[in-house]
PDB file of C-alpha atoms in Angstrom:
ATOM      1  CA  MET A   2       0.040  -0.089   0.071  1.00 77.00           C
ATOM      2  CA  PHE A   3       0.886   3.655   0.077  1.00 91.00           C
ATOM      3  CA  TYR A   4       2.041   5.100   3.150  1.00 93.00           C
ATOM      4  CA  LYS A   5       4.239   8.167   2.249  1.00 95.00           C
ATOM      5  CA  LEU A   6       3.316  11.190  -0.017  1.00 97.00           C
ATOM      6  CA  SER A   7       4.969  14.464  -0.914  1.00 97.00           C
ATOM      7  CA  ASN A   8       3.636  17.859  -1.369  1.00 97.00           C
ATOM      8  CA  THR A   9       6.168  20.498  -2.203  1.00 96.00           C
ATOM      9  CA  ALA A  10       3.501  23.086  -3.858  1.00 97.00           C
ATOM     10  CA  SER A  11       3.353  26.571  -2.644  1.00 97.00           C
ATOM     11  CA  LYS A  12       0.122  27.846  -1.036  1.00 97.00           C
ATOM     12  CA  GLU A  13      -0.720  30.091  -4.031  1.00 97.00           C
ATOM     13  CA  ARG A  14       0.120  27.463  -6.561  1.00 97.00           C
ATOM     14  CA  ILE A  15      -2.437  25.170  -4.974  1.00 98.00           C
ATOM     15  CA  GLU A  16      -5.188  27.828  -4.461  1.00 98.00           C
ATOM     16  CA  ARG A  17      -4.645  28.599  -8.146  1.00 97.00           C
ATOM     17  CA  GLU A  18      -4.971  24.765  -9.213  1.00 97.00           C
ATOM     18  CA  PHE A  19      -7.915  24.093  -7.200  1.00 98.00           C
ATOM     19  CA  ASN A  20      -9.826  27.412  -7.304  1.00 97.00           C
ATOM     20  CA  ALA A  21     -10.035  27.187  -3.464  1.00 98.00           C
ATOM     21  CA  LYS A  22      -8.829  29.015  -0.318  1.00 98.00           C
ATOM     22  CA  PHE A  23      -7.087  27.821   2.609  1.00 98.00           C
ATOM     23  CA  LYS A  24      -9.250  27.978   5.720  1.00 97.00           C
ATOM     24  CA  TYR A  25      -5.957  28.453   7.788  1.00 96.00           C
ATOM     25  CA  PRO A  26      -3.440  30.002   5.374  1.00 96.00           C
ATOM     26  CA  ASN A  27      -0.896  30.832   7.971  1.00 95.00           C
ATOM     27  CA  LEU A  28      -0.476  27.160   8.934  1.00 94.00           C
ATOM     28  CA  TYR A  29       0.226  25.628   5.585  1.00 96.00           C
ATOM     29  CA  GLU A  30       3.596  24.334   5.103  1.00 95.00           C
ATOM     30  CA  SER A  31       4.894  22.447   1.914  1.00 95.00           C
ATOM     31  CA  ASN A  32       6.369  19.028   3.037  1.00 95.00           C
ATOM     32  CA  PRO A  33       8.501  16.697   0.635  1.00 94.00           C
ATOM     33  CA  LEU A  34       7.856  13.721   2.800  1.00 94.00           C
ATOM     34  CA  ILE A  35       4.426  12.995   4.550  1.00 96.00           C
ATOM     35  CA  ASN A  36       5.142   9.748   6.783  1.00 94.00           C
ATOM     36  CA  GLY A  37       1.818   8.054   7.145  1.00 94.00           C
ATOM     37  CA  PHE A  38       3.332   6.011  10.061  1.00 91.00           C
ATOM     38  CA  LYS A  39       3.290   9.017  12.051  1.00 92.00           C
ATOM     39  CA  GLU A  40       0.143  11.158  12.947  1.00 92.00           C
ATOM     40  CA  GLU A  41       0.474  13.732  10.276  1.00 94.00           C
ATOM     41  CA  SER A  42      -1.943  16.231   8.446  1.00 94.00           C
ATOM     42  CA  ILE A  43      -2.472  16.239   4.841  1.00 97.00           C
ATOM     43  CA  TYR A  44      -4.568  18.986   2.846  1.00 98.00           C
ATOM     44  CA  ILE A  45      -7.939  18.077   1.683  1.00 98.00           C
ATOM     45  CA  ILE A  46     -11.122  19.636  -0.196  1.00 98.00           C
ATOM     46  CA  THR A  47     -14.185  18.205   1.222  1.00 97.00           C
ATOM     47  CA  ASP A  48     -17.803  17.643  -0.629  1.00 94.00           C
ATOM     48  CA  GLU A  49     -19.115  19.817   2.102  1.00 93.00           C
ATOM     49  CA  MET A  50     -16.877  22.789   1.231  1.00 95.00           C
ATOM     50  CA  PRO A  51     -15.667  22.265  -2.383  1.00 96.00           C
ATOM     51  CA  HIS A  52     -14.024  25.850  -2.473  1.00 97.00           C
ATOM     52  CA  GLN A  53     -12.146  25.597   0.775  1.00 98.00           C
ATOM     53  CA  ILE A  54      -8.886  23.764   1.706  1.00 98.00           C
ATOM     54  CA  VAL A  55      -8.570  22.274   5.201  1.00 98.00           C
ATOM     55  CA  PRO A  56      -6.257  20.054   6.963  1.00 97.00           C
ATOM     56  CA  GLY A  57      -7.247  16.394   7.618  1.00 96.00           C
ATOM     57  CA  ILE A  58      -5.310  13.734   9.806  1.00 96.00           C
ATOM     58  CA  TRP A  59      -4.112  10.852   7.637  1.00 97.00           C
ATOM     59  CA  GLY A  60      -5.697   7.800   8.613  1.00 94.00           C
ATOM     60  CA  LEU A  61      -9.676   7.385   8.754  1.00 90.00           C
ATOM     61  CA  LEU A  62     -10.805   7.180  12.486  1.00 89.00           C
ATOM     62  CA  PRO A  63     -14.433   6.285  13.667  1.00 84.00           C
ATOM     63  CA  LYS A  64     -16.398   9.451  14.468  1.00 82.00           C
ATOM     64  CA  ASP A  65     -16.719   8.692  18.197  1.00 82.00           C
ATOM     65  CA  PHE A  66     -13.155   7.468  18.556  1.00 82.00           C
ATOM     66  CA  GLU A  67     -11.485   9.170  21.624  1.00 83.00           C
ATOM     67  CA  ASP A  68      -8.170   7.128  22.287  1.00 89.00           C
ATOM     68  CA  ASP A  69      -4.913   7.676  20.468  1.00 92.00           C
ATOM     69  CA  TRP A  70      -4.689   7.934  16.775  1.00 92.00           C
ATOM     70  CA  ILE A  71      -1.664   5.444  16.753  1.00 92.00           C
ATOM     71  CA  ILE A  72      -3.666   2.792  18.909  1.00 91.00           C
ATOM     72  CA  PHE A  73      -6.253   2.659  16.082  1.00 88.00           C
ATOM     73  CA  GLN A  74      -3.833   2.571  13.116  1.00 91.00           C
ATOM     74  CA  ASN A  75      -2.121  -0.313  15.058  1.00 91.00           C
ATOM     75  CA  VAL A  76      -5.265  -2.233  15.211  1.00 88.00           C
ATOM     76  CA  ASN A  77      -6.968  -1.323  11.834  1.00 86.00           C
ATOM     77  CA  ASN A  78      -4.591   0.770   9.568  1.00 89.00           C
ATOM     78  CA  THR A  79      -6.964   3.014   7.601  1.00 90.00           C
ATOM     79  CA  LEU A  80      -4.181   5.181   5.544  1.00 95.00           C
ATOM     80  CA  ASN A  81      -5.292   3.414   2.476  1.00 93.00           C
ATOM     81  CA  PHE A  82      -8.622   1.818   1.353  1.00 88.00           C
ATOM     82  CA  ASP A  83      -8.877  -0.531  -1.758  1.00 87.00           C
ATOM     83  CA  GLU A  84     -11.726   0.559  -4.123  1.00 77.00           C
ATOM     84  CA  ASP A  85     -12.781  -3.132  -4.101  1.00 73.00           C
ATOM     85  CA  MET A  86     -13.658  -2.795  -0.252  1.00 72.00           C
ATOM     86  CA  LEU A  87     -16.357  -0.407  -1.339  1.00 66.00           C
ATOM     87  CA  GLN A  88     -18.356  -3.020  -2.915  1.00 61.00           C
ATOM     88  CA  ASN A  89     -18.444  -5.260   0.054  1.00 63.00           C
ATOM     89  CA  ASP A  90     -18.288  -3.103   3.339  1.00 63.00           C
ATOM     90  CA  ASN A  91     -21.467  -1.074   4.094  1.00 62.00           C
ATOM     91  CA  THR A  92     -19.758   1.366   6.379  1.00 60.00           C
ATOM     92  CA  LEU A  93     -17.382   2.128   3.610  1.00 61.00           C
ATOM     93  CA  ASN A  94     -20.406   2.409   1.015  1.00 60.00           C
ATOM     94  CA  ASN A  95     -21.959   4.816   3.439  1.00 62.00           C
ATOM     95  CA  GLN A  96     -18.793   6.928   3.801  1.00 60.00           C
ATOM     96  CA  PHE A  97     -18.331   6.840  -0.142  1.00 54.00           C
ATOM     97  CA  CYS A  98     -21.868   8.078  -0.632  1.00 54.00           C
ATOM     98  CA  SER A  99     -21.702  11.239   1.673  1.00 61.00           C
ATOM     99  CA  LYS A 100     -17.885  11.958   2.777  1.00 88.00           C
ATOM    100  CA  ARG A 101     -15.631  12.165  -0.166  1.00 92.00           C
ATOM    101  CA  CYS A 102     -12.669  14.549  -0.415  1.00 96.00           C
ATOM    102  CA  LEU A 103      -9.960  15.532  -2.714  1.00 98.00           C
ATOM    103  CA  ILE A 104      -6.494  14.882  -1.333  1.00 98.00           C
ATOM    104  CA  ILE A 105      -3.853  17.349  -2.447  1.00 98.00           C
ATOM    105  CA  ILE A 106      -0.239  16.042  -3.276  1.00 98.00           C
ATOM    106  CA  THR A 107       2.390  16.846  -5.815  1.00 98.00           C
ATOM    107  CA  GLY A 108       3.795  13.213  -5.926  1.00 97.00           C
ATOM    108  CA  PHE A 109       4.018   9.745  -4.248  1.00 97.00           C
ATOM    109  CA  PHE A 110       6.335   6.606  -3.934  1.00 97.00           C
ATOM    110  CA  THR A 111       6.752   3.253  -5.101  1.00 97.00           C
ATOM    111  CA  SER A 112       9.106   0.542  -4.439  1.00 96.00           C
ATOM    112  CA  TYR A 113      10.872  -1.848  -7.147  1.00 96.00           C
ATOM    113  CA  ILE A 114      12.499  -5.055  -5.770  1.00 95.00           C
ATOM    114  CA  LYS A 115      15.399  -6.419  -7.976  1.00 94.00           C
ATOM    115  CA  ASN A 116      18.006  -8.866  -7.000  1.00 92.00           C
ATOM    116  CA  GLY A 117      16.844  -8.613  -3.276  1.00 92.00           C
ATOM    117  CA  THR A 118      17.105  -4.833  -3.068  1.00 93.00           C
ATOM    118  CA  ILE A 119      14.241  -2.366  -2.830  1.00 94.00           C
ATOM    119  CA  TYR A 120      14.693   0.768  -4.687  1.00 96.00           C
ATOM    120  CA  PRO A 121      12.227   3.876  -4.052  1.00 96.00           C
ATOM    121  CA  TYR A 122      10.479   5.797  -6.966  1.00 97.00           C
ATOM    122  CA  TYR A 123       9.194   9.323  -6.902  1.00 97.00           C
ATOM    123  CA  VAL A 124       5.968   9.640  -9.134  1.00 98.00           C
ATOM    124  CA  TYR A 125       4.773  13.158 -10.325  1.00 97.00           C
ATOM    125  CA  THR A 126       3.441  14.905 -13.254  1.00 95.00           C
ATOM    126  CA  LYS A 127       5.514  16.309 -15.869  1.00 88.00           C
ATOM    127  CA  LEU A 128       5.248  19.858 -14.574  1.00 89.00           C
ATOM    128  CA  ASN A 129       5.244  18.896 -11.164  1.00 91.00           C
ATOM    129  CA  ASN A 130       1.739  20.299 -10.857  1.00 94.00           C
ATOM    130  CA  PRO A 131      -0.553  19.272  -7.486  1.00 97.00           C
ATOM    131  CA  ILE A 132      -2.522  16.129  -7.838  1.00 97.00           C
ATOM    132  CA  SER A 133      -5.741  15.442  -6.430  1.00 98.00           C
ATOM    133  CA  VAL A 134      -6.229  11.882  -4.997  1.00 97.00           C
ATOM    134  CA  ALA A 135      -9.545  10.361  -4.320  1.00 95.00           C
ATOM    135  CA  GLY A 136     -10.195  10.201  -0.572  1.00 94.00           C
ATOM    136  CA  LEU A 137     -12.888   9.484   2.134  1.00 92.00           C
ATOM    137  CA  TYR A 138     -13.072  11.466   5.156  1.00 93.00           C
ATOM    138  CA  ASN A 139     -14.763  11.767   8.613  1.00 90.00           C
ATOM    139  CA  LYS A 140     -15.524  14.504  11.212  1.00 89.00           C
ATOM    140  CA  LEU A 141     -14.594  13.545  14.636  1.00 88.00           C
ATOM    141  CA  ASN A 142     -16.788  14.651  17.694  1.00 85.00           C
ATOM    142  CA  ASP A 143     -13.939  17.202  18.476  1.00 86.00           C
ATOM    143  CA  GLY A 144     -14.115  18.651  14.849  1.00 86.00           C
ATOM    144  CA  PHE A 145     -11.047  17.255  13.627  1.00 91.00           C
ATOM    145  CA  LYS A 146     -11.364  15.572  10.208  1.00 94.00           C
ATOM    146  CA  THR A 147      -9.360  12.251   9.438  1.00 94.00           C
ATOM    147  CA  CYS A 148      -9.117  10.857   5.834  1.00 94.00           C
ATOM    148  CA  THR A 149      -7.893   8.035   3.817  1.00 94.00           C
ATOM    149  CA  ILE A 150      -6.712   7.411   0.302  1.00 95.00           C
ATOM    150  CA  LEU A 151      -8.430   5.274  -2.187  1.00 93.00           C
ATOM    151  CA  VAL A 152      -6.268   2.979  -4.219  1.00 94.00           C
ATOM    152  CA  SER A 153      -7.125   1.231  -7.482  1.00 92.00           C
ATOM    153  CA  GLU A 154      -5.763  -1.076 -10.098  1.00 92.00           C
ATOM    154  CA  ALA A 155      -2.118   0.251 -11.264  1.00 94.00           C
ATOM    155  CA  ASN A 156      -1.885   1.033 -15.044  1.00 93.00           C
ATOM    156  CA  ASN A 157       1.210  -0.108 -16.933  1.00 94.00           C
ATOM    157  CA  PHE A 158       3.406   2.822 -16.127  1.00 96.00           C
ATOM    158  CA  ILE A 159       3.123   2.200 -12.435  1.00 96.00           C
ATOM    159  CA  ARG A 160       3.284  -1.597 -12.453  1.00 95.00           C
ATOM    160  CA  ASN A 161       6.663  -1.281 -14.449  1.00 96.00           C
ATOM    161  CA  ILE A 162       8.081   0.793 -11.444  1.00 96.00           C
ATOM    162  CA  HIS A 163       6.012  -0.942  -8.525  1.00 96.00           C
ATOM    163  CA  ASN A 164       6.395  -4.555  -8.386  1.00 94.00           C
ATOM    164  CA  ILE A 165       5.466  -5.119  -4.781  1.00 91.00           C
ATOM    165  CA  ASN A 166       1.487  -4.824  -5.684  1.00 91.00           C
ATOM    166  CA  VAL A 167      -0.526  -3.917  -8.469  1.00 93.00           C
ATOM    167  CA  LYS A 168      -2.248  -0.878  -6.797  1.00 94.00           C
ATOM    168  CA  MET A 169      -1.817   3.027  -7.304  1.00 95.00           C
ATOM    169  CA  PRO A 170      -3.490   5.994  -5.582  1.00 96.00           C
ATOM    170  CA  LEU A 171      -6.808   6.746  -7.489  1.00 96.00           C
ATOM    171  CA  ILE A 172      -5.991   9.879  -8.935  1.00 97.00           C
ATOM    172  CA  ILE A 173      -8.811  12.396  -9.972  1.00 96.00           C
ATOM    173  CA  PRO A 174      -8.172  14.404 -13.057  1.00 95.00           C
ATOM    174  CA  LYS A 175      -8.735  18.245 -13.058  1.00 95.00           C
ATOM    175  CA  GLU A 176     -12.068  17.857 -15.109  1.00 94.00           C
ATOM    176  CA  ALA A 177     -13.609  15.364 -12.989  1.00 94.00           C
ATOM    177  CA  ARG A 178     -12.757  16.712  -9.703  1.00 96.00           C
ATOM    178  CA  GLU A 179     -16.278  18.672  -9.272  1.00 94.00           C
ATOM    179  CA  ASN A 180     -18.064  15.179 -10.140  1.00 92.00           C
ATOM    180  CA  TRP A 181     -15.976  13.349  -7.182  1.00 93.00           C
ATOM    181  CA  LEU A 182     -17.357  15.895  -4.827  1.00 94.00           C
ATOM    182  CA  LYS A 183     -20.929  15.568  -5.844  1.00 87.00           C
ATOM    183  CA  ASN A 184     -23.150  14.028  -3.377  1.00 65.00           C
ATOM    184  CA  GLU A 185     -24.396  11.257  -5.476  1.00 68.00           C
ATOM    185  CA  SER A 186     -25.173   7.708  -4.302  1.00 61.00           C
ATOM    186  CA  ASN A 187     -24.985   6.082  -7.556  1.00 64.00           C
ATOM    187  CA  MET A 188     -21.327   7.320  -8.388  1.00 69.00           C
ATOM    188  CA  ASP A 189     -19.559   4.903 -10.863  1.00 78.00           C
ATOM    189  CA  ILE A 190     -16.074   4.565  -9.427  1.00 81.00           C
ATOM    190  CA  GLU A 191     -14.972   2.473 -12.077  1.00 82.00           C
ATOM    191  CA  SER A 192     -15.073   5.672 -14.365  1.00 87.00           C
ATOM    192  CA  PHE A 193     -12.902   7.549 -12.210  1.00 89.00           C
ATOM    193  CA  ALA A 194     -10.410   4.571 -12.012  1.00 86.00           C
ATOM    194  CA  LYS A 195     -10.362   4.569 -15.770  1.00 87.00           C
ATOM    195  CA  ALA A 196      -9.594   8.203 -15.816  1.00 88.00           C
ATOM    196  CA  SER A 197      -7.092   7.735 -13.164  1.00 88.00           C
ATOM    197  CA  ASN A 198      -5.117   5.226 -15.302  1.00 85.00           C
ATOM    198  CA  GLU A 199      -4.838   7.591 -18.181  1.00 87.00           C
ATOM    199  CA  ILE A 200      -3.174  10.440 -16.489  1.00 91.00           C
ATOM    200  CA  ASP A 201       0.293  11.101 -17.873  1.00 93.00           C
ATOM    201  CA  LEU A 202       2.662  10.504 -15.052  1.00 96.00           C
ATOM    202  CA  HIS A 203       6.431  10.404 -14.544  1.00 97.00           C
ATOM    203  CA  ALA A 204       9.131   8.906 -12.203  1.00 97.00           C
ATOM    204  CA  HIS A 205      12.630   8.178 -11.228  1.00 97.00           C
ATOM    205  CA  PRO A 206      14.427   6.415  -8.728  1.00 97.00           C
ATOM    206  CA  ILE A 207      15.400   8.444  -5.469  1.00 97.00           C
ATOM    207  CA  ALA A 208      18.137   7.550  -2.964  1.00 94.00           C
ATOM    208  CA  LYS A 209      17.482   4.468  -0.765  1.00 91.00           C
ATOM    209  CA  GLU A 210      17.790   6.831   2.522  1.00 88.00           C
ATOM    210  CA  PHE A 211      14.125   7.242   1.683  1.00 88.00           C
ATOM    211  CA  PHE A 212      13.495   4.066   3.711  1.00 84.00           C
ATOM    212  CA  LYS A 213      15.056   5.433   6.833  1.00 79.00           C
ATOM    213  CA  ASN A 214      11.786   6.772   8.397  1.00 69.00           C
ATOM    214  CA  ASP A 215      13.294   9.554  10.341  1.00 72.00           C
ATOM    215  CA  ILE A 216      15.618  10.963   7.461  1.00 75.00           C
ATOM    216  CA  VAL A 217      14.486  14.136   5.559  1.00 79.00           C
ATOM    217  CA  PHE A 218      16.902  15.988   3.494  1.00 78.00           C
ATOM    218  CA  GLU A 219      16.924  18.585   0.833  1.00 75.00           C
ATOM    219  CA  SER A 220      17.785  16.478  -2.179  1.00 87.00           C
ATOM    220  CA  MET A 221      15.701  13.449  -1.419  1.00 91.00           C
ATOM    221  CA  LEU A 222      13.297  13.878  -4.220  1.00 95.00           C
ATOM    222  CA  GLU A 223      16.150  14.269  -6.916  1.00 95.00           C
ATOM    223  CA  PRO A 224      16.880  11.395  -9.318  1.00 96.00           C
ATOM    224  CA  VAL A 225      19.414   8.804  -8.599  1.00 95.00           C
ATOM    225  CA  ASN A 226      20.749   6.461 -11.278  1.00 93.00           C
ATOM    226  CA  TYR A 227      21.009   2.740 -10.459  1.00 93.00           C
ATOM    227  CA  LYS A 228      22.365   0.252 -12.918  1.00 88.00           C
ATOM    228  CA  ASP A 229      19.679  -1.583 -14.963  1.00 89.00           C
ATOM    229  CA  LEU A 230      16.651  -0.237 -13.246  1.00 91.00           C
ATOM    230  CA  PRO A 231      13.381   0.645 -15.464  1.00 88.00           C
TER     231      PRO A 231
END
């Protein structure tokens, strides 16, 4: 699954891209490595407020949950949800029908195994534009929002650089963002998955220090050349 994201875009660039404003603009900071194994916030646009950008804690929690975030994630990791689960889980189906969001990133990471060694790749768009990923969210009793990323079948490009599993984040193209946020119970998720697979993505290998959870360095997203990698 996908437990690390990147968001290097400026506040102004995000607001232009999504035609939305930050609710708390002074709190926004770009982050080259958002680590899902820690309690971190990512920025989202919800179906309730489609022109407002707000922080959401990554990792969906039940509305009435009062214990620590890490305790729930250790028992039931909700950083990602597979689109297939929406067909078989009534709780998720209800969530999908009424609590959808766009999760704002500029890239995500994949892993490629070769000769017993794992190599990280950074995935992004050609111009490194902000990307909108399909998400579900929940509002806790204390007012905080928590969210999760939807993943779907990977396209051929991602499968070429991600041979651990066959999934990728469900990316919502710009022209489909409004439809994703519409409150329609009969939404056809397959159409969004198809559009996601057609998005033009780019990628390159990065330094293996990426796998050291507490290391964040200025050049971490820069390309690194390894022999005989795709």
